[in-house]
Each structure stands twice: as structure tokens, then as C-alpha cells.
JSON list of C-alpha atoms in Angstrom, two decimals:
[
{"chain": "A", "resi": 1, "resn": "UNK", "atom": "CA", "xyz": [-26.00, 11.01, 6.63]},
{"chain": "A", "resi": 2, "resn": "UNK", "atom": "CA", "xyz": [-28.75, 9.23, 8.32]},
{"chain": "A", "resi": 3, "resn": "UNK", "atom": "CA", "xyz": [-32.49, 8.84, 7.29]},
{"chain": "A", "resi": 4, "resn": "UNK", "atom": "CA", "xyz": [-35.31, 8.55, 9.72]},
{"chain": "A", "resi": 5, "resn": "UNK", "atom": "CA", "xyz": [-38.88, 7.79, 8.99]},
{"chain": "A", "resi": 6, "resn": "UNK", "atom": "CA", "xyz": [-41.52, 8.22, 11.85]},
{"chain": "A", "resi": 7, "resn": "UNK", "atom": "CA", "xyz": [-38.49, 8.33, 14.18]},
{"chain": "A", "resi": 8, "resn": "UNK", "atom": "CA", "xyz": [-36.99, 5.10, 13.01]},
{"chain": "A", "resi": 9, "resn": "UNK", "atom": "CA", "xyz": [-33.67, 5.19, 11.60]},
{"chain": "A", "resi": 10, "resn": "UNK", "atom": "CA", "xyz": [-33.60, 3.47, 8.34]},
{"chain": "A", "resi": 11, "resn": "UNK", "atom": "CA", "xyz": [-30.34, 4.55, 6.95]},
{"chain": "A", "resi": 12, "resn": "UNK", "atom": "CA", "xyz": [-27.31, 5.02, 9.09]},
{"chain": "A", "resi": 13, "resn": "UNK", "atom": "CA", "xyz": [-24.12, 6.75, 8.36]},
{"chain": "A", "resi": 14, "resn": "UNK", "atom": "CA", "xyz": [-20.81, 4.79, 8.35]},
{"chain": "A", "resi": 15, "resn": "UNK", "atom": "CA", "xyz": [-17.31, 5.92, 8.02]},
{"chain": "A", "resi": 16, "resn": "UNK", "atom": "CA", "xyz": [-15.65, 5.72, 4.72]},
{"chain": "A", "resi": 17, "resn": "UNK", "atom": "CA", "xyz": [-13.47, 2.67, 3.99]},
{"chain": "A", "resi": 18, "resn": "UNK", "atom": "CA", "xyz": [-9.81, 3.23, 3.14]},
{"chain": "A", "resi": 19, "resn": "UNK", "atom": "CA", "xyz": [-10.74, 2.03, -0.53]},
{"chain": "A", "resi": 20, "resn": "UNK", "atom": "CA", "xyz": [-13.32, 4.79, -0.65]},
{"chain": "A", "resi": 21, "resn": "UNK", "atom": "CA", "xyz": [-11.05, 7.45, 0.76]},
{"chain": "A", "resi": 22, "resn": "UNK", "atom": "CA", "xyz": [-8.23, 6.69, -1.70]},
{"chain": "A", "resi": 23, "resn": "UNK", "atom": "CA", "xyz": [-8.79, 9.66, -4.19]},
{"chain": "A", "resi": 24, "resn": "UNK", "atom": "CA", "xyz": [-6.41, 9.83, -7.20]},
{"chain": "A", "resi": 25, "resn": "UNK", "atom": "CA", "xyz": [-4.37, 12.44, -5.45]},
{"chain": "A", "resi": 26, "resn": "UNK", "atom": "CA", "xyz": [-4.02, 10.25, -2.31]},
{"chain": "A", "resi": 27, "resn": "UNK", "atom": "CA", "xyz": [-3.11, 7.27, -4.43]},
{"chain": "A", "resi": 28, "resn": "UNK", "atom": "CA", "xyz": [-0.17, 9.37, -6.04]},
{"chain": "A", "resi": 29, "resn": "UNK", "atom": "CA", "xyz": [0.91, 10.57, -2.66]},
{"chain": "A", "resi": 30, "resn": "UNK", "atom": "CA", "xyz": [0.97, 7.25, -1.18]},
{"chain": "A", "resi": 31, "resn": "UNK", "atom": "CA", "xyz": [3.04, 5.93, -4.22]},
{"chain": "A", "resi": 32, "resn": "UNK", "atom": "CA", "xyz": [5.56, 8.78, -3.66]},
{"chain": "A", "resi": 33, "resn": "UNK", "atom": "CA", "xyz": [5.85, 8.04, -0.09]},
{"chain": "A", "resi": 34, "resn": "UNK", "atom": "CA", "xyz": [6.61, 4.43, -0.71]},
{"chain": "A", "resi": 35, "resn": "UNK", "atom": "CA", "xyz": [8.95, 4.94, -3.38]},
{"chain": "A", "resi": 36, "resn": "UNK", "atom": "CA", "xyz": [10.76, 7.54, -1.14]},
{"chain": "A", "resi": 37, "resn": "UNK", "atom": "CA", "xyz": [11.00, 4.65, 1.64]},
{"chain": "A", "resi": 38, "resn": "UNK", "atom": "CA", "xyz": [12.02, 2.01, -0.86]},
{"chain": "A", "resi": 39, "resn": "UNK", "atom": "CA", "xyz": [14.82, 4.38, -2.45]},
{"chain": "A", "resi": 40, "resn": "UNK", "atom": "CA", "xyz": [16.50, 5.00, 0.81]},
{"chain": "A", "resi": 41, "resn": "UNK", "atom": "CA", "xyz": [20.11, 3.66, 0.99]},
{"chain": "A", "resi": 42, "resn": "UNK", "atom": "CA", "xyz": [19.51, 1.37, 3.92]},
{"chain": "A", "resi": 43, "resn": "UNK", "atom": "CA", "xyz": [16.62, -0.34, 2.23]},
{"chain": "A", "resi": 44, "resn": "UNK", "atom": "CA", "xyz": [18.38, -0.70, -1.19]},
{"chain": "A", "resi": 45, "resn": "UNK", "atom": "CA", "xyz": [21.35, -2.22, 0.74]},
{"chain": "A", "resi": 46, "resn": "UNK", "atom": "CA", "xyz": [19.03, -4.67, 2.69]},
{"chain": "A", "resi": 47, "resn": "UNK", "atom": "CA", "xyz": [17.43, -5.50, -0.75]},
{"chain": "A", "resi": 48, "resn": "UNK", "atom": "CA", "xyz": [20.74, -5.82, -2.53]},
{"chain": "A", "resi": 49, "resn": "UNK", "atom": "CA", "xyz": [21.86, -8.45, 0.27]},
{"chain": "A", "resi": 50, "resn": "UNK", "atom": "CA", "xyz": [18.60, -10.45, -0.05]},
{"chain": "A", "resi": 51, "resn": "UNK", "atom": "CA", "xyz": [19.20, -10.61, -3.90]},
{"chain": "A", "resi": 52, "resn": "UNK", "atom": "CA", "xyz": [22.80, -11.42, -3.32]},
{"chain": "A", "resi": 53, "resn": "UNK", "atom": "CA", "xyz": [21.63, -14.53, -1.18]},
{"chain": "A", "resi": 54, "resn": "UNK", "atom": "CA", "xyz": [19.18, -15.55, -3.63]},
{"chain": "A", "resi": 55, "resn": "UNK", "atom": "CA", "xyz": [20.48, -14.53, -7.17]},
{"chain": "A", "resi": 56, "resn": "UNK", "atom": "CA", "xyz": [17.45, -16.48, -8.89]},
{"chain": "A", "resi": 57, "resn": "UNK", "atom": "CA", "xyz": [15.00, -14.17, -7.07]},
{"chain": "A", "resi": 58, "resn": "UNK", "atom": "CA", "xyz": [12.72, -17.17, -6.30]},
{"chain": "A", "resi": 59, "resn": "UNK", "atom": "CA", "xyz": [12.03, -19.58, -3.60]},
{"chain": "A", "resi": 60, "resn": "UNK", "atom": "CA", "xyz": [10.02, -19.16, -0.47]},
{"chain": "A", "resi": 61, "resn": "UNK", "atom": "CA", "xyz": [12.94, -17.87, 1.54]},
{"chain": "A", "resi": 62, "resn": "UNK", "atom": "CA", "xyz": [13.56, -15.00, -0.88]},
{"chain": "A", "resi": 63, "resn": "UNK", "atom": "CA", "xyz": [9.95, -14.17, -1.10]},
{"chain": "A", "resi": 64, "resn": "UNK", "atom": "CA", "xyz": [9.61, -14.20, 2.70]},
{"chain": "A", "resi": 65, "resn": "UNK", "atom": "CA", "xyz": [12.68, -11.86, 3.28]},
{"chain": "A", "resi": 66, "resn": "UNK", "atom": "CA", "xyz": [11.62, -9.64, 0.35]},
{"chain": "A", "resi": 67, "resn": "UNK", "atom": "CA", "xyz": [8.00, -9.50, 1.81]},
{"chain": "A", "resi": 68, "resn": "UNK", "atom": "CA", "xyz": [9.44, -8.69, 5.37]},
{"chain": "A", "resi": 69, "resn": "UNK", "atom": "CA", "xyz": [11.78, -5.88, 3.88]},
{"chain": "A", "resi": 70, "resn": "UNK", "atom": "CA", "xyz": [8.91, -4.26, 2.02]},
{"chain": "A", "resi": 71, "resn": "UNK", "atom": "CA", "xyz": [6.69, -4.42, 5.06]},
{"chain": "A", "resi": 72, "resn": "UNK", "atom": "CA", "xyz": [9.35, -2.20, 6.95]},
{"chain": "A", "resi": 73, "resn": "UNK", "atom": "CA", "xyz": [8.28, 0.82, 4.67]},
{"chain": "A", "resi": 74, "resn": "UNK", "atom": "CA", "xyz": [4.72, -0.17, 4.00]},
{"chain": "A", "resi": 75, "resn": "UNK", "atom": "CA", "xyz": [4.05, -0.55, 7.77]},
{"chain": "A", "resi": 76, "resn": "UNK", "atom": "CA", "xyz": [5.03, 3.08, 8.38]},
{"chain": "A", "resi": 77, "resn": "UNK", "atom": "CA", "xyz": [3.29, 4.56, 5.31]},
{"chain": "A", "resi": 78, "resn": "UNK", "atom": "CA", "xyz": [0.10, 2.70, 4.93]},
{"chain": "A", "resi": 79, "resn": "UNK", "atom": "CA", "xyz": [-1.51, 3.62, 8.33]},
{"chain": "A", "resi": 80, "resn": "UNK", "atom": "CA", "xyz": [-1.30, 7.35, 7.13]},
{"chain": "A", "resi": 81, "resn": "UNK", "atom": "CA", "xyz": [-3.83, 6.39, 4.42]},
{"chain": "A", "resi": 82, "resn": "UNK", "atom": "CA", "xyz": [-6.17, 4.36, 6.60]},
{"chain": "A", "resi": 83, "resn": "UNK", "atom": "CA", "xyz": [-4.77, 0.98, 5.81]},
{"chain": "A", "resi": 84, "resn": "UNK", "atom": "CA", "xyz": [-3.35, -1.40, 8.36]},
{"chain": "A", "resi": 85, "resn": "UNK", "atom": "CA", "xyz": [0.38, -1.56, 8.41]},
{"chain": "A", "resi": 86, "resn": "UNK", "atom": "CA", "xyz": [0.49, -5.34, 7.82]},
{"chain": "A", "resi": 87, "resn": "UNK", "atom": "CA", "xyz": [0.12, -7.82, 4.90]},
{"chain": "A", "resi": 88, "resn": "UNK", "atom": "CA", "xyz": [-3.58, -7.42, 5.18]},
{"chain": "A", "resi": 89, "resn": "UNK", "atom": "CA", "xyz": [-3.30, -3.71, 4.67]},
{"chain": "A", "resi": 90, "resn": "UNK", "atom": "CA", "xyz": [-1.04, -4.21, 1.58]},
{"chain": "A", "resi": 91, "resn": "UNK", "atom": "CA", "xyz": [-3.58, -6.29, 0.10]},
{"chain": "A", "resi": 92, "resn": "UNK", "atom": "CA", "xyz": [-6.39, -3.73, 0.81]},
{"chain": "A", "resi": 93, "resn": "UNK", "atom": "CA", "xyz": [-4.15, -0.91, -0.53]},
{"chain": "A", "resi": 94, "resn": "UNK", "atom": "CA", "xyz": [-3.63, -2.87, -3.80]},
{"chain": "A", "resi": 95, "resn": "UNK", "atom": "CA", "xyz": [-7.40, -3.32, -4.20]},
{"chain": "A", "resi": 96, "resn": "UNK", "atom": "CA", "xyz": [-8.05, 0.40, -3.51]},
{"chain": "A", "resi": 97, "resn": "UNK", "atom": "CA", "xyz": [-5.62, 1.25, -6.30]},
{"chain": "A", "resi": 98, "resn": "UNK", "atom": "CA", "xyz": [-7.86, -0.71, -8.93]},
{"chain": "A", "resi": 99, "resn": "UNK", "atom": "CA", "xyz": [-9.96, 2.30, -9.87]},
{"chain": "A", "resi": 100, "resn": "UNK", "atom": "CA", "xyz": [-6.62, 4.30, -10.50]},
{"chain": "A", "resi": 101, "resn": "UNK", "atom": "CA", "xyz": [-4.68, 1.70, -12.10]},
{"chain": "A", "resi": 102, "resn": "UNK", "atom": "CA", "xyz": [-5.26, 2.79, -15.73]},
{"chain": "A", "resi": 103, "resn": "UNK", "atom": "CA", "xyz": [-4.13, 6.37, -15.03]},
{"chain": "A", "resi": 104, "resn": "UNK", "atom": "CA", "xyz": [-0.95, 7.07, -16.63]},
{"chain": "A", "resi": 105, "resn": "UNK", "atom": "CA", "xyz": [0.57, 8.71, -13.50]},
{"chain": "A", "resi": 106, "resn": "UNK", "atom": "CA", "xyz": [-0.22, 5.75, -11.30]},
{"chain": "A", "resi": 107, "resn": "UNK", "atom": "CA", "xyz": [0.84, 3.22, -13.80]},
{"chain": "A", "resi": 108, "resn": "UNK", "atom": "CA", "xyz": [4.26, 5.07, -14.38]},
{"chain": "A", "resi": 109, "resn": "UNK", "atom": "CA", "xyz": [4.86, 4.77, -10.66]},
{"chain": "A", "resi": 110, "resn": "UNK", "atom": "CA", "xyz": [4.24, 1.17, -10.46]}
]
């Protein structure tokens, strides 16, 4: 939508941000796709290997490897919802979930 007064455009339309486009239904769909990817045997095997190498589940090496592994799924799924397939996109996605975070269905999937 744009608005012009005396031929001068005073309000310009802009595309919606991914945060604005993440409806409740899209949020659930995004969660389902991520859970599907995280549930795949190859992902679970890689995660088990990282945990085996770092049984305390702490430290920078563990966090780096875990983040890299999670990004293998996130980098494929997030662009389908308008987010970058990058750490920046993950942060944006998490922010976009804020309006839906108290809904039981979303909370259950976390």
C-alpha cells in the first residue's frame, strides 16, 4: 500500500519481514520441519558422536560443533520461511517466535 498527497508519495509499501510473515501456522510448520531434520538418523548419530567426545556437554569446542551440526538442518529449512540459512537467520527466527512462544503447541515442540 502506498499513499500519495498532491502527487507526492508520503507512505511507501515495503515487503513484510520474515518476523511479520511468521504466522502461528507457519511457526508450527517450521518447528515440524526442524524436528524432522533433527530426528533423522544421520543427524542423531552425529549428535551422539559430539556428545561422546564431550560428555559434560560444555566448553567452546562442544558448543561450536553442536552449533555447526544444528546449522546443517537450519540452513536448509529457514530459507523456506524467509530467514537466512545462517547463524543470523537462527537469531532472527528465534525472535520471530516470540509472539507465539506462550502458545501451548509451540511450547510443546520446544
